[in-house]
Structure formats: C-alpha cells, structure tokens
PDB file of C-alpha atoms in Angstrom:
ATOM      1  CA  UNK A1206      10.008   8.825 -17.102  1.00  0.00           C
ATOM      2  CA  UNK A1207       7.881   7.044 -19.885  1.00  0.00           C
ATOM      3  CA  UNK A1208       7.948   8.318 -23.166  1.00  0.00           C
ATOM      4  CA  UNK A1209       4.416   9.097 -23.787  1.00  0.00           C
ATOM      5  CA  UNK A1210       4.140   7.853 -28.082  1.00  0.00           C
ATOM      6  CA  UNK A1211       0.444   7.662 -28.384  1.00  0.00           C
ATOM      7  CA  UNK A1212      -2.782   9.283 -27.049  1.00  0.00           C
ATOM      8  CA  UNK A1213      -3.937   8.096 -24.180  1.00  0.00           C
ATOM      9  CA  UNK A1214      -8.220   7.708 -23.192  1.00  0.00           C
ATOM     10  CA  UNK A1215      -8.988   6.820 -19.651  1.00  0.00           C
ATOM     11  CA  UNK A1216     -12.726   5.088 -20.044  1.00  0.00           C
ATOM     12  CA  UNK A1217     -13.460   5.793 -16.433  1.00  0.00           C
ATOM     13  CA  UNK A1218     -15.117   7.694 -14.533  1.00  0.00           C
ATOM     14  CA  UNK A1219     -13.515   7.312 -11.548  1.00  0.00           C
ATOM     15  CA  UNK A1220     -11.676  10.217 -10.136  1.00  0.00           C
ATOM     16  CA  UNK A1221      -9.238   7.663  -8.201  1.00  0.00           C
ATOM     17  CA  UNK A1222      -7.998   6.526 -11.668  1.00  0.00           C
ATOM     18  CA  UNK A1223      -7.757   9.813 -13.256  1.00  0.00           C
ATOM     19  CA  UNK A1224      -5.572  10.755 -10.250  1.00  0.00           C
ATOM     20  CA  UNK A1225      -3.565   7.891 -10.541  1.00  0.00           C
ATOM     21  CA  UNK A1226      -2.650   8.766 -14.099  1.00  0.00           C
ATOM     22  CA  UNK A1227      -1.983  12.292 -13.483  1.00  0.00           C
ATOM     23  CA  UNK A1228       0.737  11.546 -10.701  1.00  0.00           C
ATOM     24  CA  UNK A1229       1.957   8.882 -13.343  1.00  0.00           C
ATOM     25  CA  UNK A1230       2.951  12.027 -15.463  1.00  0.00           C
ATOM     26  CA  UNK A1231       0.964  11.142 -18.131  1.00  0.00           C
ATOM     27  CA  UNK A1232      -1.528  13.150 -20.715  1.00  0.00           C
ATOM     28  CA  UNK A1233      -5.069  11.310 -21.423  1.00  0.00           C
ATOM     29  CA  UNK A1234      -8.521  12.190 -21.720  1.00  0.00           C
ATOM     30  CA  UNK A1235     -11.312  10.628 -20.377  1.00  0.00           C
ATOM     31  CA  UNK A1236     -14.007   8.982 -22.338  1.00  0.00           C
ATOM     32  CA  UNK A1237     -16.647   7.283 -21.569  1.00  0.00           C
ATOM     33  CA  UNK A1238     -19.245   4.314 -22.540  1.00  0.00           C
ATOM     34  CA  UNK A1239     -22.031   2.524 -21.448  1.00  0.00           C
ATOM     35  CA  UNK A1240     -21.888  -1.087 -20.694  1.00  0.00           C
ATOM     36  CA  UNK A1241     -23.807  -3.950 -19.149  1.00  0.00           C
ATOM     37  CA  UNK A1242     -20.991  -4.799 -16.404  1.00  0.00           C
ATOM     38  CA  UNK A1243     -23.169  -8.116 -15.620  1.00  0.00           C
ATOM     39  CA  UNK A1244     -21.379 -11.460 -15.789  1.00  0.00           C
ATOM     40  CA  UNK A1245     -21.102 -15.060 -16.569  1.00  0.00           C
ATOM     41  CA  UNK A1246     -22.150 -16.733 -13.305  1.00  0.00           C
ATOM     42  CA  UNK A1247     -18.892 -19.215 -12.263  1.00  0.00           C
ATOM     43  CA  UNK A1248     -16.495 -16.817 -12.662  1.00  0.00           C
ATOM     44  CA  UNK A1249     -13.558 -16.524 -10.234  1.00  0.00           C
ATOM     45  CA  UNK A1250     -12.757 -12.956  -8.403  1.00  0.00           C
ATOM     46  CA  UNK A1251      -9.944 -12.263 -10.685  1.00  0.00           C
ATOM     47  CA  UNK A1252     -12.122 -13.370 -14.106  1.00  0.00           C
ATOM     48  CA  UNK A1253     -14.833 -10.993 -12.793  1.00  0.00           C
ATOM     49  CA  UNK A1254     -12.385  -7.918 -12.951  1.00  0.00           C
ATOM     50  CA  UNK A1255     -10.381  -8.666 -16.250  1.00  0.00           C
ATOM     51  CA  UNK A1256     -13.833  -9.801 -17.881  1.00  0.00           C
ATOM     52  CA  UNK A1257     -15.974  -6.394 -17.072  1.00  0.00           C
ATOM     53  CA  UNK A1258     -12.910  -4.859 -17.787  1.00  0.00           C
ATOM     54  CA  UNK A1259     -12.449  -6.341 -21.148  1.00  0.00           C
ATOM     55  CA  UNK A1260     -16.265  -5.588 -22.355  1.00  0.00           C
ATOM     56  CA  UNK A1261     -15.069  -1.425 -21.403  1.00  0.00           C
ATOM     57  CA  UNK A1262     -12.524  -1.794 -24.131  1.00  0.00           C
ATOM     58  CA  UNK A1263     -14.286  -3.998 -26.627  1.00  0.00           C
ATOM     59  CA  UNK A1264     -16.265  -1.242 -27.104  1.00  0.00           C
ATOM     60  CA  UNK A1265     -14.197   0.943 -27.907  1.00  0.00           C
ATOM     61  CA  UNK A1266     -12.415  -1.531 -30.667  1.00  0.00           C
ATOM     62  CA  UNK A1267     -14.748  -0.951 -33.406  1.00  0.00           C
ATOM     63  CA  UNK A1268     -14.122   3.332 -33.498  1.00  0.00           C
ATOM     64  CA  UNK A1269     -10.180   2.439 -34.732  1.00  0.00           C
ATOM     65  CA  UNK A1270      -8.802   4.992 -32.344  1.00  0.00           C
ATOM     66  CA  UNK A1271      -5.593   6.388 -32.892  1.00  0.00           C
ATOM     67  CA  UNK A1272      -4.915   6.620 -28.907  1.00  0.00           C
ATOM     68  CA  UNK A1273      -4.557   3.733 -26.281  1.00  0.00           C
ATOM     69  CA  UNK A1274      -7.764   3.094 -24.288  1.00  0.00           C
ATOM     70  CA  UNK A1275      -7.166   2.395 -20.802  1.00  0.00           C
ATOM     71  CA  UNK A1276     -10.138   0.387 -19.217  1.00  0.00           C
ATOM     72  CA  UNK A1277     -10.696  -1.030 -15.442  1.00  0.00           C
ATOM     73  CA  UNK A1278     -12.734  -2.576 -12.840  1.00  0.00           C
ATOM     74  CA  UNK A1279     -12.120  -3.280  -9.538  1.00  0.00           C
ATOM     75  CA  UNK A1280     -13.435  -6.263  -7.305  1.00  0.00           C
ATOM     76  CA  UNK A1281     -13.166  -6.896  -3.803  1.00  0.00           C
ATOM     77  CA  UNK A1282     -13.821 -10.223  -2.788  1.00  0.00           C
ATOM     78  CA  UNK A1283     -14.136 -11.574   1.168  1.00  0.00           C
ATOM     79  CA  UNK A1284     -13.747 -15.303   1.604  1.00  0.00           C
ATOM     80  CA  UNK A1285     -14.807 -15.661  -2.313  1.00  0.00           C
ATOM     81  CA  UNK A1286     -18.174 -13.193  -2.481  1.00  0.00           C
ATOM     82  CA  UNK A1287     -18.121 -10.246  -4.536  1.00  0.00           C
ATOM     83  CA  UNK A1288     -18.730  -7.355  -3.017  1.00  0.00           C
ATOM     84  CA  UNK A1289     -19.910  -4.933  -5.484  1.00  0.00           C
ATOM     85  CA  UNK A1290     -21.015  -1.263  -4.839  1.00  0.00           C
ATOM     86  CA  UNK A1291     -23.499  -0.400  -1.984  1.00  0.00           C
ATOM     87  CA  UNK A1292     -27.116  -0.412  -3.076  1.00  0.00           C
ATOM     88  CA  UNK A1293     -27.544   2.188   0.306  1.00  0.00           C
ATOM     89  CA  UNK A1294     -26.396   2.824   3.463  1.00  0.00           C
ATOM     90  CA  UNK A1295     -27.722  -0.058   5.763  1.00  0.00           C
ATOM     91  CA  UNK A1296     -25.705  -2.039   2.583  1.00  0.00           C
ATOM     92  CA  UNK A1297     -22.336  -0.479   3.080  1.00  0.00           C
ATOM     93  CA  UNK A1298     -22.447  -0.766   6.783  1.00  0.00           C
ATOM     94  CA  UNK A1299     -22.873  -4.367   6.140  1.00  0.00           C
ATOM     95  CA  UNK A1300     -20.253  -4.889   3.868  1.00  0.00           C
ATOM     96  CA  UNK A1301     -17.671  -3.232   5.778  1.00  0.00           C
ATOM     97  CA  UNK A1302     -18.960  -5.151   8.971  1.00  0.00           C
ATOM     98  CA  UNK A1303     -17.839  -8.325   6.969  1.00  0.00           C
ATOM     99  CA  UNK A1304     -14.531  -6.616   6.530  1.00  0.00           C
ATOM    100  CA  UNK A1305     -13.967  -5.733  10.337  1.00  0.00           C
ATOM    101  CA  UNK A1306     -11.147  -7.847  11.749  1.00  0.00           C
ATOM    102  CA  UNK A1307     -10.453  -9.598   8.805  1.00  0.00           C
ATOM    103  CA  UNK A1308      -8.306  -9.941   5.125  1.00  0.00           C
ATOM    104  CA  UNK A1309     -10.052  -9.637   1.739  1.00  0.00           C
ATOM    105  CA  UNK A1310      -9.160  -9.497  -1.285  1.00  0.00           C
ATOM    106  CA  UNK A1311      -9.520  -6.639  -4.255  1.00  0.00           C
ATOM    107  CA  UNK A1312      -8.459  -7.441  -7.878  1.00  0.00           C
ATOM    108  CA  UNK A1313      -8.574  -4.981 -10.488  1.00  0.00           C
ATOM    109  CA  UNK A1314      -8.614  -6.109 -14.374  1.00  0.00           C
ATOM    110  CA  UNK A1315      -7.207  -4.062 -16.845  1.00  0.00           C
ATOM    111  CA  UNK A1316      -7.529  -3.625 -20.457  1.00  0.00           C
ATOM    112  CA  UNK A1317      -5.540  -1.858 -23.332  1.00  0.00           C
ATOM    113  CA  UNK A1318      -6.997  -1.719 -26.567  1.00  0.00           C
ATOM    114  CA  UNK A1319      -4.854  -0.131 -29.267  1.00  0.00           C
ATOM    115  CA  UNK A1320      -4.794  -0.565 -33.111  1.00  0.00           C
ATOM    116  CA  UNK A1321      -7.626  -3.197 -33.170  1.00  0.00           C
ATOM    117  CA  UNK A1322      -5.717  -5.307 -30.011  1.00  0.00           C
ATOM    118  CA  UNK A1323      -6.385  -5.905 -26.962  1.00  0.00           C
ATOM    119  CA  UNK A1324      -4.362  -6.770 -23.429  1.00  0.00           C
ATOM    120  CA  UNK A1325      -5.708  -7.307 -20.677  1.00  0.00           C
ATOM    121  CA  UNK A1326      -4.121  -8.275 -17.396  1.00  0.00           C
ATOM    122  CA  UNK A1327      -4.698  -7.955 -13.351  1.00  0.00           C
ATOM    123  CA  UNK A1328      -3.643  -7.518 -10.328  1.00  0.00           C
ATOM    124  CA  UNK A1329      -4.272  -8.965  -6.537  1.00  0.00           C
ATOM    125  CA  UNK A1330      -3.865  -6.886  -3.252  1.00  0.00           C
ATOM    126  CA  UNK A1331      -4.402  -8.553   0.313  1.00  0.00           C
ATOM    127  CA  UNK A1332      -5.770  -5.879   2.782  1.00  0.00           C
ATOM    128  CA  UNK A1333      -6.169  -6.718   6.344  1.00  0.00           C
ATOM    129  CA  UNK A1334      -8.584  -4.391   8.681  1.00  0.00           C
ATOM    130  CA  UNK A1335      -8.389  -4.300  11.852  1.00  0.00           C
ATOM    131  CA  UNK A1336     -11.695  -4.759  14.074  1.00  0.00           C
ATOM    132  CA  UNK A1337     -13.895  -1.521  13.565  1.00  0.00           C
ATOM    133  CA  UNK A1338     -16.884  -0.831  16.032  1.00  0.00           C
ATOM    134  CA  UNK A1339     -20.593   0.092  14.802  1.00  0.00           C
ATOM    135  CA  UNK A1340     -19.570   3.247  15.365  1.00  0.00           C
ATOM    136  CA  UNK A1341     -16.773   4.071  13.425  1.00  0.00           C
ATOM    137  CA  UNK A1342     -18.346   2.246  10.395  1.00  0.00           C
ATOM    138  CA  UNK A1343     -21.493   4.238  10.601  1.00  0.00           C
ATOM    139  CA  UNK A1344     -19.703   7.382  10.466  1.00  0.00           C
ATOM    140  CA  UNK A1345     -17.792   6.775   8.147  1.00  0.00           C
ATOM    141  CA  UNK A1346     -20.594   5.661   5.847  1.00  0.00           C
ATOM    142  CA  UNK A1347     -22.355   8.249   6.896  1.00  0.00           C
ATOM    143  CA  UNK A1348     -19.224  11.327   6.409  1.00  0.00           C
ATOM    144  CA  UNK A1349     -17.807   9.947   3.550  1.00  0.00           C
ATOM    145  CA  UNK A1350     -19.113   8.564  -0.219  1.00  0.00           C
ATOM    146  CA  UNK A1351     -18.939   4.556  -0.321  1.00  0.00           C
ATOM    147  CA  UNK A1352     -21.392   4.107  -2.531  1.00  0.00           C
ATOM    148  CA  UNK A1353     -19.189   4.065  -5.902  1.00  0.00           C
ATOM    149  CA  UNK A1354     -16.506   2.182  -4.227  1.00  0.00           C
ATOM    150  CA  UNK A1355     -16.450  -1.741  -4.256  1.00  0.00           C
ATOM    151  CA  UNK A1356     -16.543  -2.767  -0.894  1.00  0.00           C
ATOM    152  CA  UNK A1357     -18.050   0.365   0.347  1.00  0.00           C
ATOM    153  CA  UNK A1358     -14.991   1.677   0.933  1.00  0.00           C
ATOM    154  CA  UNK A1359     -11.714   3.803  -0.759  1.00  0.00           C
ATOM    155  CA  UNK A1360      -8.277   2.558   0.973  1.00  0.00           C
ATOM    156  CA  UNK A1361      -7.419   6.679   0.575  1.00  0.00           C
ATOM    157  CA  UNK A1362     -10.242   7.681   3.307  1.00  0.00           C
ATOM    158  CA  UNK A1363     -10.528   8.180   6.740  1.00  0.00           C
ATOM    159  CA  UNK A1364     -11.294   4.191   7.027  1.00  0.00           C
ATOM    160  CA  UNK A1365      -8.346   3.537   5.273  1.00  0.00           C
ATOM    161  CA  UNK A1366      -6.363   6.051   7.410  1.00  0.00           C
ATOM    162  CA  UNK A1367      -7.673   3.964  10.678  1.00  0.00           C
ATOM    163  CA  UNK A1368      -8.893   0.817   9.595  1.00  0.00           C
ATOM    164  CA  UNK A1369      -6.667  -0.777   7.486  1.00  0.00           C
ATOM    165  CA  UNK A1370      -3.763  -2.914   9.540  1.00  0.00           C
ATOM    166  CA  UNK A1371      -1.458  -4.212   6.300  1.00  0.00           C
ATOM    167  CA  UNK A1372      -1.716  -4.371   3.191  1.00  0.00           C
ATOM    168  CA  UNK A1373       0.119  -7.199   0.871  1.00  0.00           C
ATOM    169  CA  UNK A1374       0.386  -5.971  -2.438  1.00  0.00           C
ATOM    170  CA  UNK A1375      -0.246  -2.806  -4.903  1.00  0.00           C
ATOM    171  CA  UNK A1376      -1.599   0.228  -2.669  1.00  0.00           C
ATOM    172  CA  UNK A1377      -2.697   2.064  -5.707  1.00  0.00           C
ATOM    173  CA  UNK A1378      -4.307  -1.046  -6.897  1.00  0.00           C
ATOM    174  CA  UNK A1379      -6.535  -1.235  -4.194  1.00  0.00           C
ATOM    175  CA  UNK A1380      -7.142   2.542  -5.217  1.00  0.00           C
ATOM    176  CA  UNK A1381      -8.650   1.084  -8.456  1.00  0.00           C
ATOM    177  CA  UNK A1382      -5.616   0.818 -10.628  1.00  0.00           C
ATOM    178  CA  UNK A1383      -2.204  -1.065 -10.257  1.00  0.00           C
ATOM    179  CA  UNK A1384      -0.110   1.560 -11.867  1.00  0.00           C
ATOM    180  CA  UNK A1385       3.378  -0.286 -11.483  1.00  0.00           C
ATOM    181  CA  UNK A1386       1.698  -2.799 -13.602  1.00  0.00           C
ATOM    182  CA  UNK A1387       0.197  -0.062 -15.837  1.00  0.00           C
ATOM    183  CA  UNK A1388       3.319   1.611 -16.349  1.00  0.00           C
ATOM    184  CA  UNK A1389       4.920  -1.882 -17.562  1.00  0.00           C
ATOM    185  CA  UNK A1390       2.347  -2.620 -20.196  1.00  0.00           C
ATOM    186  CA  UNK A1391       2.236   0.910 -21.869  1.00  0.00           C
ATOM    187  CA  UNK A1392       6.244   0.881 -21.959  1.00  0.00           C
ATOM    188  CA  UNK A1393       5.489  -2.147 -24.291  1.00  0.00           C
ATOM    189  CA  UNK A1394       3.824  -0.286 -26.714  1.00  0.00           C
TER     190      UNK A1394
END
C-alpha cells in the first residue's frame, strides 16, 4: 500500500483516470484547466503524449500548490498517424476500420508537478485487433461513446471485450493511465 504524504489533483476529466486512481487506493480531487493541446508538427507518437501532457501541468506550476498534480494524455498511433478523438461518427468508424486486423500503438505521457517541479514520463502498449466487420464497428460506434476516446475506442468496452486479440504492455495504460508506472513515480516523492 502507498503511503499517501501529499494531496493529490487529478487534472482530468476523464472518468477512466479517475477510476484508475480510485482502485489505486488513493485520495485526489479533480481539477481542471483549459489548454491548447495543439502541437509542434515533427513530433514522434510518444513526444506528442508527454508534450500535451506537460503543457496540463505547466499550468498548474505557477498556483504553488501544496498537492501533487497528476496530468495525462493519451495517443494512439497506427503505422505512425495520430489518431486523435472522432470529429463524428462516419470518423470513428473510420478509424477503427484502420484498426481492424491489425497492431497499433497507444502511448500515454504523464506529468507530476509538485513544489515548482516537474516529471514527466510515458508509457507504450501494443494492442492487436482482430478483423472486425462493418457491422460490429457500426454498432459499436453507434451503442457506445467513442467520441472522447483516442482511437474511437476504450479497451474496457464491448470492442475491447471482442475485438481486441493481445495486448503487449500496460492494460490500464491503454485505459488512459499506466498506473504501475504511476504508482512508481509518486512512491518517489
């Protein structure tokens, strides 16, 4: 069990995170900012998710919290494209249709900012689907929310549940948070 010294602020807004926290037995409250999550064109999957990630906590630096601030972001990335959130529906089906019968990437950056510092780290999870007809990925874009999700989808669905052959890697990180990780870098404090 971690020995929970300092406050803890989730800045998300992602109920997949704050459950993540919550079975990691830990107090926080969440937080939240606005931020331009645009980004320096050449970046590389994994700079994508630690750099977003890193412009959550900068702005919390300034406010000299007395708690740690926990920020994320999560990227999937097929054959090196981003694929960000769906704009609609016709955009998730085509995302996930890119996904069908094939392994992608998702790398989520995370960032700690305590007492005016800042840590930021990330992890990489291969996930393999398995082929998926025009069927099942229209209902499940049309029964289920993939339009917050990177990659128009959340491992923890019903796609997940039927879809997804292996994965390599941090489940919970493609969740939106590698908590083994997490749970490393807090202990540190």
């Amino acid at each position: 069990m971690l020995v929970q010294n300092h406050p803890i602020i989730l800045a998300s807004k992602s109920p997949r995170r704050q459950e993540l926290l919550k079975l990691m037995d830990l107090d926080f409250e969440v937080l939240l900012k606005d931020i331009d999550e645009s980004y320096p064109e050449g970046l590389k999957p994994h700079q994508v998710a630690q750099y977003i990630s890193e412009q959550k906590a900068k702005a919390f630096l300034p406010d000299e919290l007395k708690a740690v601030v926990i920020t994320a972001d999560t990227i999937v990335s097929f054959q090196n494209e981003i694929l960000g959130k769906p704009t609609d529906a016709a955009h998730a089906v085509e995302m996930i249709s890119k996904l069908s019968g094939n392994m992608h990437e998702v790398f989520t950056g995370v960032s700690l900012a305590y007492k005016g510092e800042l840590n930021t780290f990330y992890d990489v999870t291969e996930v393999y689907f398995r082929p998926l007809n025009i069927t099942q990925i229209n209902y499940y874009v049309n029964h289920y929310n993939p339009f917050d999700k990177a990659g128009s989808y959340g491992v923890q669905d019903w796609i997940g549940m039927i879809g997804v052959e292996k994965i390599v890697g941090s489940y919970t990180n493609v969740m939106g948070l590698p908590t083994e990780k997490l749970y490393r870098e807090l202990s540190k404090l």
